[in-house]
Tab-separated table of C-alpha atoms and ligand atoms in Angstrom:
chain	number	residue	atom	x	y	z
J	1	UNK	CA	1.546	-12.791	13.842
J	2	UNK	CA	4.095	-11.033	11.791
J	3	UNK	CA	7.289	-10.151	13.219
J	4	UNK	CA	8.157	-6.444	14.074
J	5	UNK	CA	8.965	-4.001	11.670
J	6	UNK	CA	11.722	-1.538	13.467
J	7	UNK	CA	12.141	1.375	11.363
J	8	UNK	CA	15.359	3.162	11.627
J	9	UNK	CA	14.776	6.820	10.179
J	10	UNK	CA	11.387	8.660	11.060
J	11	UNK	CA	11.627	10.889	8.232
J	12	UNK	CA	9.795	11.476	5.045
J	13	UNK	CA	9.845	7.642	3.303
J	14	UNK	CA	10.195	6.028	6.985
J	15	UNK	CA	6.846	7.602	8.293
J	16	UNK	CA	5.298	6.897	5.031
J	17	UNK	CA	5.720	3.181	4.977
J	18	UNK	CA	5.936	3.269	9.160
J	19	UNK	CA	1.814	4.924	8.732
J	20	UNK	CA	0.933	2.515	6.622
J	21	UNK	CA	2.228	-0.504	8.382
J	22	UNK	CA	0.368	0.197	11.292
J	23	UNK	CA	-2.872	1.399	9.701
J	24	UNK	CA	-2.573	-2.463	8.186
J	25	UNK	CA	-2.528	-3.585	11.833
J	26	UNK	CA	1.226	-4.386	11.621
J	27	UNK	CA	3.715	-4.571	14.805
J	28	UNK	CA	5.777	-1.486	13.964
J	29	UNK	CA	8.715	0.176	16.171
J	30	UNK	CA	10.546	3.698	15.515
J	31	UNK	CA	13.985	3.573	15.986
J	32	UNK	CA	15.185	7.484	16.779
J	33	UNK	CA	18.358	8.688	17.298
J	34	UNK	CA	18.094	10.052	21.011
J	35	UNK	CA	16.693	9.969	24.061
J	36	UNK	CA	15.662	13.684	23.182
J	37	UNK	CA	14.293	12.858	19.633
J	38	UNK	CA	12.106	10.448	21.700
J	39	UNK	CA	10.619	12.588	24.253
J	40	UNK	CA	9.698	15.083	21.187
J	41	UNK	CA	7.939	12.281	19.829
J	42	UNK	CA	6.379	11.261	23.138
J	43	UNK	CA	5.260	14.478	23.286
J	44	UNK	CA	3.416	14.797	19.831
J	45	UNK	CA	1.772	11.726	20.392
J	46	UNK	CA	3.013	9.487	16.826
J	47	UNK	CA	3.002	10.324	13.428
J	48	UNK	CA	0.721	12.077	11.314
J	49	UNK	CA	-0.249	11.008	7.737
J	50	UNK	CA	-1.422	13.524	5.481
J	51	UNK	CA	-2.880	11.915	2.454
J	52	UNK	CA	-5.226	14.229	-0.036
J	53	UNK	CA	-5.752	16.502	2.837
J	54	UNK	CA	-6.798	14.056	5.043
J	55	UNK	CA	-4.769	13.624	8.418
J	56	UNK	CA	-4.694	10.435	10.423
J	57	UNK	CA	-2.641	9.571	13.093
J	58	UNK	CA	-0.560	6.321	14.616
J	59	UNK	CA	0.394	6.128	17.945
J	60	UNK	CA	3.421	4.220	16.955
J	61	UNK	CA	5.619	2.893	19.805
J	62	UNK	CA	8.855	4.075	19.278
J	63	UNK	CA	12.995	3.494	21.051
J	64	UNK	CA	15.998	4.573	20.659
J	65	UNK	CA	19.178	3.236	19.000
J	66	UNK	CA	20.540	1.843	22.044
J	67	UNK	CA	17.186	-0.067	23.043
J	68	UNK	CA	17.945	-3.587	24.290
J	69	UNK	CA	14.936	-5.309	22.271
J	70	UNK	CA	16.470	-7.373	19.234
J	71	UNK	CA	15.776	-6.814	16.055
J	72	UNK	CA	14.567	-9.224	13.272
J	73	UNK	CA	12.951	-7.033	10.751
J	74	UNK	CA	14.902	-3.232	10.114
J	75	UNK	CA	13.411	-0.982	7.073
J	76	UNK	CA	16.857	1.531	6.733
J	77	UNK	CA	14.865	4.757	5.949
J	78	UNK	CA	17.678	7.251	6.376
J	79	UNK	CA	19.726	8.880	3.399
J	80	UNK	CA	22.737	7.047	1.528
J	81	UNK	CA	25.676	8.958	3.961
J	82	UNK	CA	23.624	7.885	7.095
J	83	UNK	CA	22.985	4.420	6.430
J	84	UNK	CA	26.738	2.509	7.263
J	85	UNK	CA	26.854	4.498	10.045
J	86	UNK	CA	23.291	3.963	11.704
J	87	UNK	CA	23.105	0.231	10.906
J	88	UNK	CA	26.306	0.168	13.256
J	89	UNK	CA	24.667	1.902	15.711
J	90	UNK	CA	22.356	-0.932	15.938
J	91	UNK	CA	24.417	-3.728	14.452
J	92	UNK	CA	24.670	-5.481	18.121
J	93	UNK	CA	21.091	-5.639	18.271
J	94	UNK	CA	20.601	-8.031	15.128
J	95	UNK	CA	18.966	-11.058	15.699
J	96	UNK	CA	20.169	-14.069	14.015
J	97	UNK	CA	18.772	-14.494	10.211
J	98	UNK	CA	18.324	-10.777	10.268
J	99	UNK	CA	16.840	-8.765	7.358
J	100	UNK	CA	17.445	-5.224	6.391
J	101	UNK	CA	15.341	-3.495	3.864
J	102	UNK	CA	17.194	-0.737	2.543
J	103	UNK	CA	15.344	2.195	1.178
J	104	UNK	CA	18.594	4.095	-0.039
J	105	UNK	CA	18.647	6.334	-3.716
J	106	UNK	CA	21.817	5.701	-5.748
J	107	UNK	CA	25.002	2.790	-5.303
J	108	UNK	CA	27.153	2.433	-2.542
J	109	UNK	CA	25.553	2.521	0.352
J	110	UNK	CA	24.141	-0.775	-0.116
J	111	UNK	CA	27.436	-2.628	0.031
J	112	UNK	CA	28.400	-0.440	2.992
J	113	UNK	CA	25.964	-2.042	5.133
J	114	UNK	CA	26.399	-5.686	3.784
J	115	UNK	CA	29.873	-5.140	4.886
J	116	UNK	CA	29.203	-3.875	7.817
J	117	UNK	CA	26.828	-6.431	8.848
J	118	UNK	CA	27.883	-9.825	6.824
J	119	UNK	CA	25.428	-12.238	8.360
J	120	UNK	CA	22.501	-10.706	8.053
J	121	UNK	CA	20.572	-10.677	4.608
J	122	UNK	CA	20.247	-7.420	2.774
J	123	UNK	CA	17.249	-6.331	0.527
J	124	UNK	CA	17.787	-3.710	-1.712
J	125	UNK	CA	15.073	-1.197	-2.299
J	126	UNK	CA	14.361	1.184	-5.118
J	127	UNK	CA	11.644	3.189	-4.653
J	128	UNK	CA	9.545	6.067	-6.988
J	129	UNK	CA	7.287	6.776	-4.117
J	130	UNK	CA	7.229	10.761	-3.126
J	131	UNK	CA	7.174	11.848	0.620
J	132	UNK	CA	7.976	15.041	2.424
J	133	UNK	CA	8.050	16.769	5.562
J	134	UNK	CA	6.323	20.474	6.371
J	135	UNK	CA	6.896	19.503	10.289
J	136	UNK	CA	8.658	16.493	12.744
J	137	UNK	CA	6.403	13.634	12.981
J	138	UNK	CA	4.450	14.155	10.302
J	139	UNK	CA	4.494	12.985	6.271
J	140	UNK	CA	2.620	14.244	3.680
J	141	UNK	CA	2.108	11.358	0.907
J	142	UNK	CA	2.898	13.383	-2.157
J	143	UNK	CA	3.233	11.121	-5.086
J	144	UNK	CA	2.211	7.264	-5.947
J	145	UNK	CA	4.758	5.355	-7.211
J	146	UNK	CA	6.104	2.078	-6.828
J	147	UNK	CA	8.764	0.149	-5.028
J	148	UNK	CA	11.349	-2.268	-6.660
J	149	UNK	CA	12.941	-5.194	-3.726
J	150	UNK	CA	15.172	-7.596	-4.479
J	151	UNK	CA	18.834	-9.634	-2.940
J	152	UNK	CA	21.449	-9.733	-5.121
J	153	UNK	CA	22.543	-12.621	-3.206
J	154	UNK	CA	19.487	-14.833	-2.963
J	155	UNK	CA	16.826	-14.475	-5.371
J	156	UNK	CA	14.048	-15.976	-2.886
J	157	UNK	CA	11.754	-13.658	-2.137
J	158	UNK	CA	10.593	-13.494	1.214
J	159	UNK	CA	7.064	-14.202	3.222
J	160	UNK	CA	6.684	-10.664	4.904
J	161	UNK	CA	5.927	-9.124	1.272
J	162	UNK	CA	2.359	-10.154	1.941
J	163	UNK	CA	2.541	-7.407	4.700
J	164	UNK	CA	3.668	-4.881	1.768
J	165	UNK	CA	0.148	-6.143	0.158
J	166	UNK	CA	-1.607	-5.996	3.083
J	167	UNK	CA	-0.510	-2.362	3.514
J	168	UNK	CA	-1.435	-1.333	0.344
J	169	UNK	CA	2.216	-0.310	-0.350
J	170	UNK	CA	2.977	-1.118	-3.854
J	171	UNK	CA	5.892	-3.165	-4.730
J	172	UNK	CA	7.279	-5.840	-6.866
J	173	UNK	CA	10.022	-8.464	-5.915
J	174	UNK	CA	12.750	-8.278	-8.964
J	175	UNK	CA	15.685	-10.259	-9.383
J	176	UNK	CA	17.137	-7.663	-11.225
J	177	UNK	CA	17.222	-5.530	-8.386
J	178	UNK	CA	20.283	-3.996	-9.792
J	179	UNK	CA	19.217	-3.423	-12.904
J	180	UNK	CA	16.983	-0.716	-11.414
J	181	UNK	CA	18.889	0.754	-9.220
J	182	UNK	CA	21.377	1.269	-11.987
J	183	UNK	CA	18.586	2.739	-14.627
J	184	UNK	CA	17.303	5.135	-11.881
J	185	UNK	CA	21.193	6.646	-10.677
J	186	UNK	CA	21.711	6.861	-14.193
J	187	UNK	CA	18.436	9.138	-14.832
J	188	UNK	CA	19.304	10.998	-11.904
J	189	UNK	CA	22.744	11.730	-13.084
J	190	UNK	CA	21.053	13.002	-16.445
J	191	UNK	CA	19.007	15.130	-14.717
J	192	UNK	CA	19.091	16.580	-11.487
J	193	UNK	CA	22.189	18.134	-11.169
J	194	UNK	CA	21.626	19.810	-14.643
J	195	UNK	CA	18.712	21.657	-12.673
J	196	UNK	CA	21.239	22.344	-9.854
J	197	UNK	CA	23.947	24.110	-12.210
J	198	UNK	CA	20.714	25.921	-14.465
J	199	UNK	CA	19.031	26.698	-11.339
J	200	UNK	CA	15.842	25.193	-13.413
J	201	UNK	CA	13.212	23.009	-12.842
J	202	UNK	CA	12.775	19.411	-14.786
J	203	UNK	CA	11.370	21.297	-18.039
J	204	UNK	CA	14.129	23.604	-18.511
J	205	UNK	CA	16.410	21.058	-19.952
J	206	UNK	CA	14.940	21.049	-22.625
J	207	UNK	CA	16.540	23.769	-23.492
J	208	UNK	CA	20.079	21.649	-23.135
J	209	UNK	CA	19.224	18.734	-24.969
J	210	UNK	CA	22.659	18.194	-26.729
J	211	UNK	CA	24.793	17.881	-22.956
J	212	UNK	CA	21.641	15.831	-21.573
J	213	UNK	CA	22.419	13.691	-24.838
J	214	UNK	CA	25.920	13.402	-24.431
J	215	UNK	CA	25.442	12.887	-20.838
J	216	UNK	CA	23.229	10.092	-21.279
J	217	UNK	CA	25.696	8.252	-24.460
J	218	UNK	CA	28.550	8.120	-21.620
J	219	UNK	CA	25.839	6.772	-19.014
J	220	UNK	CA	25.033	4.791	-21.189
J	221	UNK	CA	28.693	3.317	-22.026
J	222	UNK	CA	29.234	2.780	-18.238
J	223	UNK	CA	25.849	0.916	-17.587
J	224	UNK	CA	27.210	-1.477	-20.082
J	225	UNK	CA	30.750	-1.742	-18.993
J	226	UNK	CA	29.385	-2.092	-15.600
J	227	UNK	CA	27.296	-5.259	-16.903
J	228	UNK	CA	23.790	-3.722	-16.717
J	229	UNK	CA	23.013	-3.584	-20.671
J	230	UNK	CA	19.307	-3.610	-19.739
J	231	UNK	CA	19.778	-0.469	-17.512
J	232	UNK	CA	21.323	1.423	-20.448
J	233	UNK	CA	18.687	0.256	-23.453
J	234	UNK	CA	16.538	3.561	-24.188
J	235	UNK	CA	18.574	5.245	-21.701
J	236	UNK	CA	18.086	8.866	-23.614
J	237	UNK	CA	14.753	8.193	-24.449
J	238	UNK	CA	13.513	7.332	-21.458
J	239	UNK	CA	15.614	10.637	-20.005
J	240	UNK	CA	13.758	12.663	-22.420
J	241	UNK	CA	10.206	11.111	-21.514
J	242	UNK	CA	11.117	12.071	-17.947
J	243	UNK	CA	11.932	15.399	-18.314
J	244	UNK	CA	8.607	16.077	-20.443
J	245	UNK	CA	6.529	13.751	-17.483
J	246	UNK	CA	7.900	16.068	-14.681
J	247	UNK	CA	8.529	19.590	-16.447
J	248	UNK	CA	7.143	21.169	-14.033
J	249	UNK	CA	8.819	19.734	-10.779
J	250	UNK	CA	12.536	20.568	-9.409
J	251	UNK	CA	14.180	17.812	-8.736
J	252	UNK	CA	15.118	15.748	-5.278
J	253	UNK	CA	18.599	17.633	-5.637
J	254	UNK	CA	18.010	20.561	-6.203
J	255	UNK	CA	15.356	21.113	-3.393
J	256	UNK	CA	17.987	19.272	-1.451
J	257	UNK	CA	20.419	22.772	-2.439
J	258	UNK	CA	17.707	25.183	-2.229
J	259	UNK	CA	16.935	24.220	1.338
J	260	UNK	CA	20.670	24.172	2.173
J	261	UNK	CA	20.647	20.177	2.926
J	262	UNK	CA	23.007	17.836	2.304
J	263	UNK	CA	22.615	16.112	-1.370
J	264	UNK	CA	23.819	12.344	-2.387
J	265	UNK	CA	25.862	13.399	-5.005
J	266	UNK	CA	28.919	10.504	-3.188
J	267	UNK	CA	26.298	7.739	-4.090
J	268	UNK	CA	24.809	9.244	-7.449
J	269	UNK	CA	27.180	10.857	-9.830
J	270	UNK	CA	30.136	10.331	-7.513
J	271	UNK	CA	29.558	6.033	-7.337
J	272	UNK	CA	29.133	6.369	-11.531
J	273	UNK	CA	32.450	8.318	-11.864
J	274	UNK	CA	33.972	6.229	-9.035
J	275	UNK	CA	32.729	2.995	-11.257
J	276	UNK	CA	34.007	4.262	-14.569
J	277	UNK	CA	37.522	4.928	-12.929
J	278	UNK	CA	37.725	1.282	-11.717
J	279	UNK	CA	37.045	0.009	-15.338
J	280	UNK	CA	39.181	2.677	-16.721
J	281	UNK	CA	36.697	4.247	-19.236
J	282	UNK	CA	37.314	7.894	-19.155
J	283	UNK	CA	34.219	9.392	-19.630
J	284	UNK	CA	34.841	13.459	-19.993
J	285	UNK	CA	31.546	14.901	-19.633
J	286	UNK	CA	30.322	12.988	-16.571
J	287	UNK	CA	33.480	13.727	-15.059
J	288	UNK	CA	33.607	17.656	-15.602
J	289	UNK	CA	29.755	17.870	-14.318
J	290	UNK	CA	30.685	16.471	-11.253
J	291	UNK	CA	33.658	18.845	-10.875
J	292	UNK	CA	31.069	21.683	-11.803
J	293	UNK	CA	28.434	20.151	-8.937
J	294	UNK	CA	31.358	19.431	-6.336
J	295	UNK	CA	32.726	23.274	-7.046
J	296	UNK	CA	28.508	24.336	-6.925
J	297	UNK	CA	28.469	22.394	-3.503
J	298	UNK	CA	31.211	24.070	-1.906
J	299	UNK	CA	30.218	27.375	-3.220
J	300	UNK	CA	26.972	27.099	-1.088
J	301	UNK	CA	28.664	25.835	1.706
J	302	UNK	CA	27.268	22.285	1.403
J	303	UNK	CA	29.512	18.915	1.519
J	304	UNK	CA	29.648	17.143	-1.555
J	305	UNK	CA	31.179	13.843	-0.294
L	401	NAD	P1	14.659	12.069	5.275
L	401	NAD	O1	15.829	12.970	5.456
L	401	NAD	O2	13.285	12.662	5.210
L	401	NAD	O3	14.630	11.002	6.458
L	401	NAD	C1	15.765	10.362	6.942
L	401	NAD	C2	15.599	10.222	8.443
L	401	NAD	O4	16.630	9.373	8.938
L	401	NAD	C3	15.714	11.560	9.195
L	401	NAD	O5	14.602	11.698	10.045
L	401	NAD	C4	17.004	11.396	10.010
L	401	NAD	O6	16.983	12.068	11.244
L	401	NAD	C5	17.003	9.873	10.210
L	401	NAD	N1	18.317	9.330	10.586
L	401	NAD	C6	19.510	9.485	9.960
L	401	NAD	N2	20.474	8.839	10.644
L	401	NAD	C7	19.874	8.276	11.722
L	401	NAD	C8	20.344	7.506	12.818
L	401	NAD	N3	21.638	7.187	12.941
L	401	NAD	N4	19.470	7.104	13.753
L	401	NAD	C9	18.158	7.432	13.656
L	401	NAD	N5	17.638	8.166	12.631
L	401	NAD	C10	18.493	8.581	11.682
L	401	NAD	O7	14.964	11.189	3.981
L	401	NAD	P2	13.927	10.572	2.953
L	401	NAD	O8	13.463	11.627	2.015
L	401	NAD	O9	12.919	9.747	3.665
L	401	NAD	O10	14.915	9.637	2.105
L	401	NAD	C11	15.400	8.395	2.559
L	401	NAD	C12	15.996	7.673	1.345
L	401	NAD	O11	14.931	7.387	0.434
L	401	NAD	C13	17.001	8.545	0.566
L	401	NAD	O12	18.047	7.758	0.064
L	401	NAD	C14	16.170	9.094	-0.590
L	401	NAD	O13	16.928	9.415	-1.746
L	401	NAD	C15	15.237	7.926	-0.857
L	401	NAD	N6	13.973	8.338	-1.512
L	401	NAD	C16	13.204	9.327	-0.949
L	401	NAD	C17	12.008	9.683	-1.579
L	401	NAD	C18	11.103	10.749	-1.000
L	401	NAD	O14	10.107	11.101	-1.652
L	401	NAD	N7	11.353	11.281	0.183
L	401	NAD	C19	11.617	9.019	-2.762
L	401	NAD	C20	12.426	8.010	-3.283
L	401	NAD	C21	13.618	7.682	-2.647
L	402	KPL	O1	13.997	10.908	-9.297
L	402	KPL	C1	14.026	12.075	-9.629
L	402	KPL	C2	14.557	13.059	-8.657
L	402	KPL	O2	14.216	14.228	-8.721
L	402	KPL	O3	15.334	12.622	-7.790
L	402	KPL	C3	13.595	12.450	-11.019
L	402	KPL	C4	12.266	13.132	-11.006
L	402	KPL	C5	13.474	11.195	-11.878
L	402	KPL	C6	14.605	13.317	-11.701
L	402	KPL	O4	15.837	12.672	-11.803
């Protein structure tokens, strides 16, 4: 018998991999936020997986943060400015040997948690699955993708990946966890908030190739300085190829600013000009679009830290 998976964040990528856990038979637990946030749940009876049009349901037990039951096993499925903050919330409740898989876009909020809880061992996540929500409680499975896990500080992988399999939730175990994390904030810094300031979807930056090529030369020069040489290899190519491969979608951030929600600029382009700083490489352009975003933010009324 596996041990249980507690999942703290019942939103779009939390339901997805919390519906698929238990459809594989596997002990799952939500973790939600309040005692109100519980009763809702209660009250609609689990989660609801939309897949293809097809809807199936998992009565999944669920607590809330300040349940007494100890945790061994926590998927962190909330955004990057929630995560330091939740995993104190539950911090007390760690068992010993804990392990925290953290779903988390972007830098940052990764060494957050390690530092905020330094004896349990933290799995980084990078993930190209698509989720959303139309309603609470219920996820529809939008795009197949693929999810990158791996410790920076301990390249062994460990056993409960054969529940991933089991699930049918692809995934590979990298030591270069890094690496990708790195390559993926940098082709989100390319991108999406160019389709933020041009109000465009992926496709129309093709129509600003030059400052998506300039964009991506300092990117580039920071993956290196940074030590990630692999992450910056192709780096405009592979841009490019993305932009073509997705024309037609907006982007994560700008749907984030068209629906008035809170964006992860702090742990996208805010961790690479944060980085850059640190190694003192100026890098212009970078810095001036995040000036332009941060101003953009404000202007809408939305944080940008
Ligand atoms: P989401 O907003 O849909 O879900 C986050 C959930 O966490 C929300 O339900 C929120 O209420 C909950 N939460 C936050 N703080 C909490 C707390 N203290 N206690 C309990 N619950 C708490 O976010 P998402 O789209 O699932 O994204 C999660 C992460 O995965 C982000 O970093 C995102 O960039 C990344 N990601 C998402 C997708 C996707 O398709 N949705 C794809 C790849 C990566
Ligand atoms: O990951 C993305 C996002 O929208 O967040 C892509 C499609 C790669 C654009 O950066």
């Amino acid at each position: 018998m596996s041990s249980t998976w507690h999942i703290l964040g019942a939103g779009s990528l939390g339901s997805l991999w919390a519906c698929r856990l238990a459809r594989a038979g596997k002990p799952v637990r939500l973790i939600l936020r309040s005692p109100q946030r519980l009763q809702d749940y209660t009250e609609a009876g689990g989660l609801t997986l939309v897949e293809q049009e097809r809807r199936t349901s998992f009565a999944i037990p669920a607590e809330t943060l300040d349940a007494e039951t100890p945790i061994q096993r926590l998927l962190l499925a909330c955004k990057a400015y929630d995560a330091d903050k939740a995993v104190a919330s539950i911090a007390h409740r760690l068992a010993p040997g804990a392990e925290l898989i953290l779903l988390q876009n972007g830098l940052g909020s990764q060494d957050e948690v390690a530092a905020r809880v330094p004896r349990a061992r933290c799995i980084f996540a990078s993930s190209t699955e698509g989720a959303f929500r139309e309603h609470d409680w219920q996820v529809n499975f939008a795009g197949h993708g693929f999810n990158w896990l791996g410790d920076p500080a301990n390249p062994l992988a460990p056993t409960w990946l054969d529940d991933l399999a089991e699930a049918g939730i692809p995934h590979e175990w990298t030591p270069d966890i890094l690496t990708r994390l790195w390559r993926k904030l940098a082709l989100n810094c390319a991108i999406n908030p160019l389709t933020v300031l041009y109000d465009c979807r992926n496709g129309g930056l093709t129509g600003h190739r030059c400052e998506v090529a300039t964009l991506c030369a300092e990117l580039a020069d920071l993956l290196q300085r940074c030590g990630q040489p692999q992450a910056a290899e192709n780096l405009e190519n592979e841009v490019q190829r993305v932009i073509q491969a997705t024309a037609a979608n907006y982007s994560s951030m700008y749907q984030d600013v068209r629906n008035g929600r809170r964006t992860e600029i702090h742990y996208l382009l805010g961790h690479a000009c944060r980085s850059a700083m640190r190694h003192g490489q100026p890098l212009p352009h970078l810095e001036r679009l995040y000036r332009r975003l941060v101003e953009h933010l404000n202007s809408h009324g939305l944080p940008s830290d």
